Amino acid sequence: MKASDRPATDDWRLGLDLGSTAAKAVLLDPKGVIKDYCLLPSGAAAQDTARQLAETLLSRNGVVSARRLATGYGRSLAGGKTVTEITCHARGVRYLHPDAASVLDIGGQDAKAIRLGADGGVEDFAMNDRCAAGTGCFLEVAARKFSVAIEDLSGFCGDDPAFADAGKVDPFEISSTCVVFAESELVGLAARGVPAVESLRAVHRAIARRVTLLLKQVGAVEPLYFTGGVAANQTLAKAVGNECGLVVKRADMAQFAGALGAALLA
Ligand code: ADP
């Protein structure tokens, strides 16, 4: 590509979301339109992963450089400017869904609830990064235990009949806040002869109860958008909706909402 064909480099923007499980990047063109995006597993070195993501997106779009901003768990290791995931998710979701009033983000190691103001700014937020039993990590551990691929988990569990009856006592309640103890509760259910599908549905309900506490804490209202890699799980979206009494909509580009927000703020 000739130098004259290259876009004004400063006008391109790159957002990096260096999560605990997955590193995401979004490239915006000079008009602020999403040009490309990319995901890599979070490597041991966030710095290297960030460089790899940036190189991939810039080179495959013929862009020399871009203003960049990093968010996520490993953001401080990326070098350059950073901003919190809360701000980025709020920004990203409002761009994708201008009607958004609240956001639920569930990633590999944490969960966040955000209530947005009329201007799209963060009015209130609550975060759980202490207890993995309310995050994607628990789904991964449980899925592995029953040899179900994480992508197939929702299809395997389908619609949970127990979801339909809000307020009913959970038939197979998992109450531990720690994944290690929660896993031993799963062993206990298996020992009682509870089928895998029922145990896995119980895991979804347990996570739904935890994240509902966050949603209530911030006074979440509809339209509520679900972001993060875990938003791909429809069984969980329904479980959360049943638990909190709100319709939970999967955000477009759900796993990239944070990276998109970072790019918009770059
Ligand atoms: P983080 O930013 O913390 O790395 P992400 O928002 O990128 O987290 O989401 C990663 C999580 O999403 C992981 O726990 C992973 O298991 C989960 N995940 C990814 N794809 C799917 C899918 N198709 N169905 C359910 N969960 C998924």
CSV table of C-alpha atoms and ligand atoms in Angstrom, one decimal:
chain,number,residue,atom,x,y,z
A,1,MET,CA,0.0,0.0,0.0
A,2,LYS,CA,1.4,3.5,-1.0
A,3,ALA,CA,1.7,6.0,1.8
A,4,SER,CA,-0.9,8.2,0.1
A,5,ASP,CA,-3.4,5.4,0.3
A,6,ARG,CA,-3.1,5.1,4.0
A,7,PRO,CA,-5.7,6.7,6.2
A,8,ALA,CA,-4.8,9.5,8.5
A,9,THR,CA,-3.3,7.3,11.1
A,10,ASP,CA,-4.4,9.3,14.1
A,11,ASP,CA,-8.1,8.9,13.1
A,12,TRP,CA,-8.1,5.2,13.4
A,13,ARG,CA,-8.9,3.9,16.9
A,14,LEU,CA,-8.1,0.6,18.5
A,15,GLY,CA,-9.7,-0.6,21.7
A,16,LEU,CA,-8.2,-3.5,23.6
A,17,ASP,CA,-10.0,-5.5,26.3
A,18,LEU,CA,-7.4,-7.7,28.0
A,19,GLY,CA,-9.7,-10.0,30.0
A,20,SER,CA,-8.8,-12.8,32.4
A,21,THR,CA,-9.9,-15.4,29.8
A,22,ALA,CA,-10.0,-13.8,26.4
A,23,ALA,CA,-8.3,-10.7,24.9
A,24,LYS,CA,-10.4,-8.8,22.5
A,25,ALA,CA,-9.7,-5.9,20.1
A,26,VAL,CA,-11.9,-3.6,18.0
A,27,LEU,CA,-10.7,-1.3,15.2
A,28,LEU,CA,-12.8,1.8,14.3
A,29,ASP,CA,-12.2,3.6,11.0
A,30,PRO,CA,-11.8,7.4,10.9
A,31,LYS,CA,-15.6,7.7,10.6
A,32,GLY,CA,-16.1,5.8,13.9
A,33,VAL,CA,-17.5,2.7,12.1
A,34,ILE,CA,-16.4,-0.7,13.3
A,35,LYS,CA,-14.0,-1.9,10.7
A,36,ASP,CA,-12.7,-5.2,12.3
A,37,TYR,CA,-12.4,-7.1,15.5
A,38,CYS,CA,-10.4,-10.0,16.8
A,39,LEU,CA,-10.2,-12.3,19.8
A,40,LEU,CA,-7.3,-14.3,21.2
A,41,PRO,CA,-7.1,-16.4,24.4
A,42,SER,CA,-5.4,-14.4,27.1
A,43,GLY,CA,-1.8,-15.6,27.1
A,44,ALA,CA,0.4,-15.6,30.1
A,45,ALA,CA,1.8,-12.2,29.0
A,46,ALA,CA,-0.9,-9.6,28.5
A,47,GLN,CA,1.6,-7.3,26.8
A,48,ASP,CA,2.4,-9.8,24.1
A,49,THR,CA,-1.2,-10.6,23.5
A,50,ALA,CA,-2.0,-6.9,23.2
A,51,ARG,CA,0.8,-6.5,20.7
A,52,GLN,CA,-0.4,-9.5,18.7
A,53,LEU,CA,-4.0,-8.3,18.6
A,54,ALA,CA,-2.9,-4.8,17.5
A,55,GLU,CA,-0.6,-6.1,14.8
A,56,THR,CA,-3.3,-8.4,13.5
A,57,LEU,CA,-5.9,-5.8,13.2
A,58,LEU,CA,-3.7,-3.0,11.8
A,59,SER,CA,-1.9,-5.1,9.3
A,60,ARG,CA,-4.9,-6.9,7.9
A,61,ASN,CA,-6.6,-3.5,7.4
A,62,GLY,CA,-3.6,-1.8,6.0
A,63,VAL,CA,-3.5,0.7,8.8
A,64,VAL,CA,-0.1,2.0,10.0
A,65,SER,CA,-1.1,3.1,13.5
A,66,ALA,CA,-4.1,4.0,15.6
A,67,ARG,CA,-4.9,5.8,18.8
A,68,ARG,CA,-5.3,3.1,21.3
A,69,LEU,CA,-6.9,2.5,24.7
A,70,ALA,CA,-6.8,-0.6,26.9
A,71,THR,CA,-9.3,-1.9,29.4
A,72,GLY,CA,-9.8,-5.2,31.2
A,73,TYR,CA,-8.0,-7.2,33.9
A,74,GLY,CA,-4.6,-6.9,32.2
A,75,ARG,CA,-4.9,-3.4,30.9
A,76,SER,CA,-2.1,-1.9,33.0
A,77,LEU,CA,0.3,-4.3,31.2
A,78,ALA,CA,-0.7,-3.2,27.7
A,79,GLY,CA,1.3,0.0,27.8
A,80,GLY,CA,-0.4,3.3,27.1
A,81,LYS,CA,-3.7,4.7,28.3
A,82,THR,CA,-6.2,2.7,30.2
A,83,VAL,CA,-9.8,3.0,31.3
A,84,THR,CA,-12.0,0.8,33.5
A,85,GLU,CA,-14.1,-2.0,32.1
A,86,ILE,CA,-17.2,-0.5,33.6
A,87,THR,CA,-16.9,2.7,31.6
A,88,CYS,CA,-16.0,0.8,28.5
A,89,HIS,CA,-18.9,-1.7,28.7
A,90,ALA,CA,-21.3,1.2,29.3
A,91,ARG,CA,-20.0,3.1,26.3
A,92,GLY,CA,-19.8,0.0,24.0
A,93,VAL,CA,-23.4,-1.1,24.8
A,94,ARG,CA,-24.8,2.4,24.3
A,95,TYR,CA,-23.2,2.6,20.9
A,96,LEU,CA,-24.7,-0.8,19.9
A,97,HIS,CA,-28.0,-0.2,21.6
A,98,PRO,CA,-28.9,3.4,22.2
A,99,ASP,CA,-32.0,2.4,24.2
A,100,ALA,CA,-29.9,0.5,26.8
A,101,ALA,CA,-30.7,1.4,30.4
A,102,SER,CA,-28.7,-1.4,32.2
A,103,VAL,CA,-25.9,-3.8,31.4
A,104,LEU,CA,-25.0,-7.2,32.8
A,105,ASP,CA,-21.5,-8.3,31.9
A,106,ILE,CA,-20.3,-11.8,32.8
A,107,GLY,CA,-16.8,-12.8,31.9
A,108,GLY,CA,-14.4,-15.6,32.8
A,109,GLN,CA,-13.7,-14.4,36.3
A,110,ASP,CA,-16.1,-11.6,37.2
A,111,ALA,CA,-19.6,-10.2,36.8
A,112,LYS,CA,-20.7,-6.6,36.7
A,113,ALA,CA,-24.1,-4.9,36.8
A,114,ILE,CA,-24.3,-1.3,35.5
A,115,ARG,CA,-27.2,1.2,35.5
A,116,LEU,CA,-26.8,3.8,32.8
A,117,GLY,CA,-27.9,7.4,33.0
A,118,ALA,CA,-30.0,9.2,30.4
A,119,ASP,CA,-26.7,10.4,28.7
A,120,GLY,CA,-25.3,6.8,28.6
A,121,GLY,CA,-22.9,7.5,31.5
A,122,VAL,CA,-22.5,5.1,34.4
A,123,GLU,CA,-25.0,6.0,37.2
A,124,ASP,CA,-24.2,3.0,39.4
A,125,PHE,CA,-22.4,-0.3,39.2
A,126,ALA,CA,-21.7,-3.4,41.2
A,127,MET,CA,-19.0,-6.0,40.6
A,128,ASN,CA,-18.3,-9.4,41.8
A,129,ASP,CA,-14.7,-10.4,41.3
A,130,ARG,CA,-14.2,-12.3,44.5
A,131,CYS,CA,-16.5,-15.3,44.1
A,132,ALA,CA,-16.0,-17.3,40.9
A,133,ALA,CA,-19.3,-19.2,41.5
A,134,GLY,CA,-21.1,-16.2,39.9
A,135,THR,CA,-19.0,-16.1,36.8
A,136,GLY,CA,-18.1,-18.0,33.6
A,137,CYS,CA,-15.4,-19.9,35.5
A,138,PHE,CA,-18.1,-21.9,37.3
A,139,LEU,CA,-19.9,-22.8,34.0
A,140,GLU,CA,-16.5,-23.9,32.6
A,141,VAL,CA,-15.7,-26.1,35.6
A,142,ALA,CA,-19.2,-27.6,35.6
A,143,ALA,CA,-19.3,-28.2,31.9
A,144,ARG,CA,-15.9,-29.9,32.0
A,145,LYS,CA,-17.1,-32.1,34.9
A,146,PHE,CA,-19.9,-33.4,32.8
A,147,SER,CA,-17.9,-33.5,29.5
A,148,VAL,CA,-20.0,-30.9,27.8
A,149,ALA,CA,-18.3,-28.2,25.6
A,150,ILE,CA,-18.9,-24.7,26.9
A,151,GLU,CA,-20.5,-23.7,23.5
A,152,ASP,CA,-22.9,-26.7,23.8
A,153,LEU,CA,-23.9,-26.1,27.4
A,154,SER,CA,-27.0,-24.0,26.6
A,155,GLY,CA,-28.2,-26.4,24.0
A,156,PHE,CA,-27.7,-29.3,26.4
A,157,CYS,CA,-29.6,-27.6,29.3
A,158,GLY,CA,-32.3,-26.1,27.1
A,159,ASP,CA,-35.2,-24.4,28.8
A,160,ASP,CA,-35.2,-25.3,32.4
A,161,PRO,CA,-38.8,-26.1,33.6
A,162,ALA,CA,-37.7,-25.0,37.1
A,163,PHE,CA,-37.2,-21.4,35.7
A,164,ALA,CA,-40.8,-21.1,34.9
A,165,ASP,CA,-41.9,-21.1,38.5
A,166,ALA,CA,-40.3,-18.0,40.1
A,167,GLY,CA,-40.1,-18.1,43.8
A,168,LYS,CA,-40.2,-21.9,43.9
A,169,VAL,CA,-37.7,-23.6,46.1
A,170,ASP,CA,-34.8,-24.7,43.9
A,171,PRO,CA,-35.0,-28.6,43.7
A,172,PHE,CA,-31.2,-28.9,43.5
A,173,GLU,CA,-29.8,-25.8,45.1
A,174,ILE,CA,-26.1,-25.1,44.8
A,175,SER,CA,-25.3,-22.5,47.5
A,176,SER,CA,-21.5,-22.4,47.8
A,177,THR,CA,-19.9,-19.1,46.8
A,178,CYS,CA,-16.6,-20.8,46.0
A,179,VAL,CA,-16.2,-22.9,42.9
A,180,VAL,CA,-14.2,-25.5,44.7
A,181,PHE,CA,-17.1,-26.1,47.2
A,182,ALA,CA,-19.7,-25.7,44.5
A,183,GLU,CA,-18.0,-28.4,42.6
A,184,SER,CA,-18.2,-30.7,45.6
A,185,GLU,CA,-21.9,-29.9,45.7
A,186,LEU,CA,-22.1,-31.2,42.1
A,187,VAL,CA,-20.4,-34.4,43.2
A,188,GLY,CA,-23.1,-34.7,46.0
A,189,LEU,CA,-25.9,-34.3,43.4
A,190,ALA,CA,-24.3,-36.9,41.2
A,191,ALA,CA,-24.1,-39.3,44.2
A,192,ARG,CA,-27.8,-38.8,44.8
A,193,GLY,CA,-28.4,-39.9,41.2
A,194,VAL,CA,-29.3,-36.4,39.9
A,195,PRO,CA,-28.9,-36.5,36.1
A,196,ALA,CA,-26.2,-34.3,34.5
A,197,VAL,CA,-28.7,-32.0,32.8
A,198,GLU,CA,-30.4,-31.2,36.2
A,199,SER,CA,-27.1,-30.5,37.9
A,200,LEU,CA,-26.1,-28.2,35.1
A,201,ARG,CA,-29.4,-26.4,35.2
A,202,ALA,CA,-28.9,-26.0,38.9
A,203,VAL,CA,-25.5,-24.4,38.1
A,204,HIS,CA,-27.2,-21.9,35.8
A,205,ARG,CA,-29.8,-21.0,38.5
A,206,ALA,CA,-27.0,-20.6,41.1
A,207,ILE,CA,-25.2,-18.1,38.9
A,208,ALA,CA,-28.5,-16.3,38.1
A,209,ARG,CA,-29.1,-15.8,41.8
A,210,ARG,CA,-25.6,-14.3,42.3
A,211,VAL,CA,-25.8,-11.9,39.4
A,212,THR,CA,-29.3,-10.9,40.4
A,213,LEU,CA,-27.9,-9.6,43.7
A,214,LEU,CA,-25.7,-7.3,41.6
A,215,LEU,CA,-28.5,-6.2,39.4
A,216,LYS,CA,-30.7,-5.4,42.4
A,217,GLN,CA,-27.9,-3.5,44.1
A,218,VAL,CA,-27.7,-1.0,41.2
A,219,GLY,CA,-31.5,-0.9,40.6
A,220,ALA,CA,-31.2,-2.3,37.1
A,221,VAL,CA,-34.1,-1.6,34.8
A,222,GLU,CA,-35.1,-2.6,31.2
A,223,PRO,CA,-33.8,-2.5,28.5
A,224,LEU,CA,-31.1,-4.7,30.1
A,225,TYR,CA,-28.3,-5.9,27.8
A,226,PHE,CA,-26.1,-8.9,28.5
A,227,THR,CA,-22.4,-8.7,27.5
A,228,GLY,CA,-19.3,-10.8,27.9
A,229,GLY,CA,-18.5,-14.2,26.5
A,230,VAL,CA,-21.1,-15.8,28.8
A,231,ALA,CA,-23.9,-13.8,27.1
A,232,ALA,CA,-23.8,-16.6,24.4
A,233,ASN,CA,-25.5,-18.8,26.9
A,234,GLN,CA,-29.2,-18.5,26.4
A,235,THR,CA,-30.1,-20.8,29.3
A,236,LEU,CA,-28.3,-18.4,31.6
A,237,ALA,CA,-29.9,-15.4,30.1
A,238,LYS,CA,-33.3,-16.9,30.7
A,239,ALA,CA,-32.4,-18.0,34.3
A,240,VAL,CA,-31.2,-14.4,35.1
A,241,GLY,CA,-34.4,-13.0,33.6
A,242,ASN,CA,-36.5,-15.3,35.6
A,243,GLU,CA,-34.6,-14.5,38.8
A,244,CYS,CA,-34.5,-10.7,38.4
A,245,GLY,CA,-37.9,-10.3,36.7
A,246,LEU,CA,-36.4,-8.3,33.8
A,247,VAL,CA,-36.0,-9.3,30.1
A,248,VAL,CA,-32.4,-10.0,29.5
A,249,LYS,CA,-31.3,-9.3,25.9
A,250,ARG,CA,-28.1,-10.4,24.5
A,251,ALA,CA,-26.1,-7.4,23.3
A,252,ASP,CA,-24.8,-7.5,19.7
A,253,MET,CA,-21.0,-8.3,19.7
A,254,ALA,CA,-21.5,-9.2,23.3
A,255,GLN,CA,-18.0,-10.3,24.0
A,256,PHE,CA,-16.5,-7.3,22.3
A,257,ALA,CA,-18.6,-4.6,24.0
A,258,GLY,CA,-15.7,-3.6,26.3
A,259,ALA,CA,-13.1,-3.5,23.5
A,260,LEU,CA,-15.6,-1.4,21.5
A,261,GLY,CA,-16.1,1.0,24.3
A,262,ALA,CA,-12.3,1.4,24.7
A,263,ALA,CA,-12.0,2.1,20.9
A,264,LEU,CA,-14.8,4.7,21.1
A,265,LEU,CA,-13.0,6.4,24.1
A,266,ALA,CA,-9.5,6.2,22.5
B,1,ADP,P1,-13.0,-12.0,30.2
B,1,ADP,O1,-13.1,-10.6,29.7
B,1,ADP,O2,-13.1,-12.1,31.7
B,1,ADP,O3,-11.8,-12.7,29.7
B,1,ADP,P2,-15.1,-12.7,28.4
B,1,ADP,O4,-16.1,-11.7,28.4
B,1,ADP,O5,-14.1,-12.6,27.2
B,1,ADP,O6,-14.3,-12.7,29.7
B,1,ADP,O7,-15.8,-14.1,28.4
B,1,ADP,C1,-15.0,-15.3,28.7
B,1,ADP,C2,-16.0,-16.3,29.2
B,1,ADP,O8,-17.0,-16.6,28.2
B,1,ADP,C3,-15.3,-17.7,29.5
B,1,ADP,O9,-15.7,-18.0,30.8
B,1,ADP,C4,-15.9,-18.6,28.5
B,1,ADP,O10,-16.1,-19.9,29.0
B,1,ADP,C5,-17.3,-17.9,28.1
B,1,ADP,N1,-17.7,-18.3,26.8
B,1,ADP,C6,-17.1,-18.0,25.6
B,1,ADP,N2,-17.8,-18.5,24.6
B,1,ADP,C7,-19.0,-19.0,25.1
B,1,ADP,C8,-20.1,-19.7,24.6
B,1,ADP,N3,-20.3,-19.8,23.3
B,1,ADP,N4,-21.1,-20.1,25.4
B,1,ADP,C9,-20.9,-19.9,26.8
B,1,ADP,N5,-19.9,-19.3,27.3
B,1,ADP,C10,-18.9,-18.9,26.5
